[in-house]
PDB file of C-alpha atoms in Angstrom:
ATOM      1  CA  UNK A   1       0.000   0.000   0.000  1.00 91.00           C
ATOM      2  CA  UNK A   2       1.406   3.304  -0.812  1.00 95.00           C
ATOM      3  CA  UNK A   3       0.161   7.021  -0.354  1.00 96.00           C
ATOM      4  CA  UNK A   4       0.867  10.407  -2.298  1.00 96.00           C
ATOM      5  CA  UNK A   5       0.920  13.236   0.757  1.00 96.00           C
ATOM      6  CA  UNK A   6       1.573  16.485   0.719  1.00 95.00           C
ATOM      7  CA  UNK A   7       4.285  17.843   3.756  1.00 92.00           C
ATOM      8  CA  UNK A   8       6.204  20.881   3.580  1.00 87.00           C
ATOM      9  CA  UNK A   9       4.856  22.127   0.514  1.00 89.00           C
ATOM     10  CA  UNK A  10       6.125  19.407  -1.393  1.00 93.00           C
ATOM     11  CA  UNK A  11       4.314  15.855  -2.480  1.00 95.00           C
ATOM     12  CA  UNK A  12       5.756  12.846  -1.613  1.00 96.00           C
ATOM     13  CA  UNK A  13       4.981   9.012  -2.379  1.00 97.00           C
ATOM     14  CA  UNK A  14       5.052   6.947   0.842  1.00 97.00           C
ATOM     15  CA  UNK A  15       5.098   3.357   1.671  1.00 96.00           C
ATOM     16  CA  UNK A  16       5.054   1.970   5.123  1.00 95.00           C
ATOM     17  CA  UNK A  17       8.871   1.483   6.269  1.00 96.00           C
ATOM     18  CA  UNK A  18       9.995   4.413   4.591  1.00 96.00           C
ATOM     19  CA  UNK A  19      12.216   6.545   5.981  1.00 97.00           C
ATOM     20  CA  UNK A  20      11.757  10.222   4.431  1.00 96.00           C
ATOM     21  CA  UNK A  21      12.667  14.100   4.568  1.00 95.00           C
ATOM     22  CA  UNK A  22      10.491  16.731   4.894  1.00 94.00           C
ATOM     23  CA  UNK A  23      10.656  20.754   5.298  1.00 92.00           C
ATOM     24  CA  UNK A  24       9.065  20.932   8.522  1.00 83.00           C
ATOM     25  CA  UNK A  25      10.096  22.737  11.418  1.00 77.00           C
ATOM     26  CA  UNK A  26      12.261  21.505  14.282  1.00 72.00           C
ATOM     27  CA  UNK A  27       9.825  19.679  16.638  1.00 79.00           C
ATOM     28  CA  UNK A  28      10.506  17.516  19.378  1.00 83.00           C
ATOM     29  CA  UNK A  29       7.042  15.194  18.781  1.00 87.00           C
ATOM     30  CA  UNK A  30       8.021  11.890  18.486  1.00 94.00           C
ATOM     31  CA  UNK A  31       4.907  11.130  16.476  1.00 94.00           C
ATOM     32  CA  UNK A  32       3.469  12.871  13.051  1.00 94.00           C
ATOM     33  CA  UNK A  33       0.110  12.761  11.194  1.00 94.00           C
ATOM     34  CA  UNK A  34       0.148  13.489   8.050  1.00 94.00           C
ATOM     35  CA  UNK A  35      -3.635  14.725   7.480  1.00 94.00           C
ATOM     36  CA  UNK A  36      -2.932  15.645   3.720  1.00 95.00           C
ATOM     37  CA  UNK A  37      -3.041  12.759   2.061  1.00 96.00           C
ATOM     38  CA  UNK A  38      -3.671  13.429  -2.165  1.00 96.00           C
ATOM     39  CA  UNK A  39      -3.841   9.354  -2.834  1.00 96.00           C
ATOM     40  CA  UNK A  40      -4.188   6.206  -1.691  1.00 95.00           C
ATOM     41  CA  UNK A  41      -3.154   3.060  -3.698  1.00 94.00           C
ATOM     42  CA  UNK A  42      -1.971  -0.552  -3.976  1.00 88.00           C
ATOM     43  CA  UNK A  43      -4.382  -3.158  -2.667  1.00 80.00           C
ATOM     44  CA  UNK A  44      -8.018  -2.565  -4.532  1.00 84.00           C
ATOM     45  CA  UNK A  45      -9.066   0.429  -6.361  1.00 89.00           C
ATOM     46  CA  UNK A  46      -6.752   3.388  -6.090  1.00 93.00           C
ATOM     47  CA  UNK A  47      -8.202   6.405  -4.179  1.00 93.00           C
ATOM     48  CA  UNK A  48      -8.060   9.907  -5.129  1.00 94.00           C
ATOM     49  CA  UNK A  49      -8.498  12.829  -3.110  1.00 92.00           C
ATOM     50  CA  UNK A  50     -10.225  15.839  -4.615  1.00 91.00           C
ATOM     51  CA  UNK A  51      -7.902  17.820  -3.283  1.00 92.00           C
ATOM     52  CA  UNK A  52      -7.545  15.123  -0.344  1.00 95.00           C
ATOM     53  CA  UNK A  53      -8.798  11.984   0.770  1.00 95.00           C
ATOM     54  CA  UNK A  54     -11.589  12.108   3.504  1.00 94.00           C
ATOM     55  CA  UNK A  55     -10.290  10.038   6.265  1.00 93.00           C
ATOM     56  CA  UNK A  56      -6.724   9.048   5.270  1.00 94.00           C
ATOM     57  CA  UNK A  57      -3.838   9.992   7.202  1.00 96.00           C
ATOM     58  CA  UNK A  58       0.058   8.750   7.182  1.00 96.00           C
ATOM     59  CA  UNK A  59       1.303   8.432  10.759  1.00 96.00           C
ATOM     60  CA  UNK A  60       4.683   8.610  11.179  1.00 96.00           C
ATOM     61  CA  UNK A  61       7.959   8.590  13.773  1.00 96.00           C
ATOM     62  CA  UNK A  62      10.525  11.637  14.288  1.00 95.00           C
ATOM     63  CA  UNK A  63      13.976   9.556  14.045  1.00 94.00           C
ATOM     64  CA  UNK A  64      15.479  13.329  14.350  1.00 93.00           C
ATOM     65  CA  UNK A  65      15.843  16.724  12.991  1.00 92.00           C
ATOM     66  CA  UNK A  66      19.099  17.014  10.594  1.00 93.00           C
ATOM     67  CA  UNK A  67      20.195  19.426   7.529  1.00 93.00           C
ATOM     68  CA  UNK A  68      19.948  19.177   4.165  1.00 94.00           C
ATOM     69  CA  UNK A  69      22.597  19.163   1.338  1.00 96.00           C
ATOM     70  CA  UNK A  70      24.548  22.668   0.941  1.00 97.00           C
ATOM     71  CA  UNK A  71      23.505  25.111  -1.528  1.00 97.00           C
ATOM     72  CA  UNK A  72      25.687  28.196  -2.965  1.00 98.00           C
ATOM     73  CA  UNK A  73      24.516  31.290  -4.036  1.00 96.00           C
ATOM     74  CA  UNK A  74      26.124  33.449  -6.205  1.00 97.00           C
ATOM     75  CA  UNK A  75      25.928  36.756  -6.940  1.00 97.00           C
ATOM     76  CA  UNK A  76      28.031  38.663  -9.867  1.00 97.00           C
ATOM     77  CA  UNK A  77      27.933  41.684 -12.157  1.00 97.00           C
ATOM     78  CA  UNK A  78      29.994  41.898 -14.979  1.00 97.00           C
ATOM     79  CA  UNK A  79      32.773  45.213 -15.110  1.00 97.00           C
ATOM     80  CA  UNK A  80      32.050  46.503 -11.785  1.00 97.00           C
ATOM     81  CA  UNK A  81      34.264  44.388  -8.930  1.00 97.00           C
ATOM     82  CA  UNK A  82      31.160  43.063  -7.429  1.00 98.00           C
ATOM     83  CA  UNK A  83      30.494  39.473  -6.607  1.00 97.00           C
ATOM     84  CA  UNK A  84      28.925  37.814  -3.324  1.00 97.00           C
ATOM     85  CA  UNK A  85      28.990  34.483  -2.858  1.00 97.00           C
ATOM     86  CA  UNK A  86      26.358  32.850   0.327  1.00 97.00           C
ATOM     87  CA  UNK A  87      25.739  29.313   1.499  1.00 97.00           C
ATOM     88  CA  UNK A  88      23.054  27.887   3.204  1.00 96.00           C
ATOM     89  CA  UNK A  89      21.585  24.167   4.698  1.00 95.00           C
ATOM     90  CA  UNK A  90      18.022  23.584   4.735  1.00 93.00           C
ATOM     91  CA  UNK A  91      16.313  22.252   8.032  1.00 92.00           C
ATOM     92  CA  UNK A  92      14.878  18.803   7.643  1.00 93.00           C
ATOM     93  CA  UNK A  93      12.842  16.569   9.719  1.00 94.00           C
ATOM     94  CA  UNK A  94      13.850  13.141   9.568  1.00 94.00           C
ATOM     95  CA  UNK A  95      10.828  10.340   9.580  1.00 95.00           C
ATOM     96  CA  UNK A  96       9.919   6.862   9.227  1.00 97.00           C
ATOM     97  CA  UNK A  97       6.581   6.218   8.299  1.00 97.00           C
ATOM     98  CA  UNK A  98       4.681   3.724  10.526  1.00 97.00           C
ATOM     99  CA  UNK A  99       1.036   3.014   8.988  1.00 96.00           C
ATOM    100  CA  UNK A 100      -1.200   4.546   6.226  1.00 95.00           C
ATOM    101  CA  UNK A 101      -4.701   4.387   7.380  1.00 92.00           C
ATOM    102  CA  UNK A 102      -7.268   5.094   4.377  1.00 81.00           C
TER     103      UNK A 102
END
């Protein structure tokens, strides 16, 4: 059984055992519900939400909050001496999702 959700302004497609990243903020909950949930598939007919699915939600566990891959910025204009260069790290929220209940 899998599930489409959507956490941190992004969608994501879940299974159960699946440990996944998402742009939430630090929390020290060792449990999430994921109340979004766009799609529900795998065993009988597929469910689609429209935009959600009434009473489906993705529970999941906190494993721990951690950062995400570094990204430069870089800023530069041509003939005039000028160029800044910034880095910065994403906060994530680790979690392993524990049951999809449709």
């Amino acid at each position: 059984m899998y599930a489409i959700i959507e956490a941190g302004g992004r969608q994501l497609k879940v299974t159960t055992g699946d440990v996944v990243r998402v742009e939430l903020t630090a929390t020290e909950e060792k449990t999430l519900k994921f109340d979004r949930v766009l799609l529900v598939g795998g065993e009988g007919a597929v469910k689609i939400g429209t935009p959600v699915v009434t009473g489906a939600s993705v529970s999941a566990d906190v494993l721990g909050n951690v950062k995400g891959a570094k990204v430069m910025l870089q800023k530069y204009k041509r003939r005039k001496g000028y160029s800044k260069k910034q880095g910065h790290r994403q906060k994530l929220v680790e979690v392993k999702i524990t049951g999809i209940n449709a």
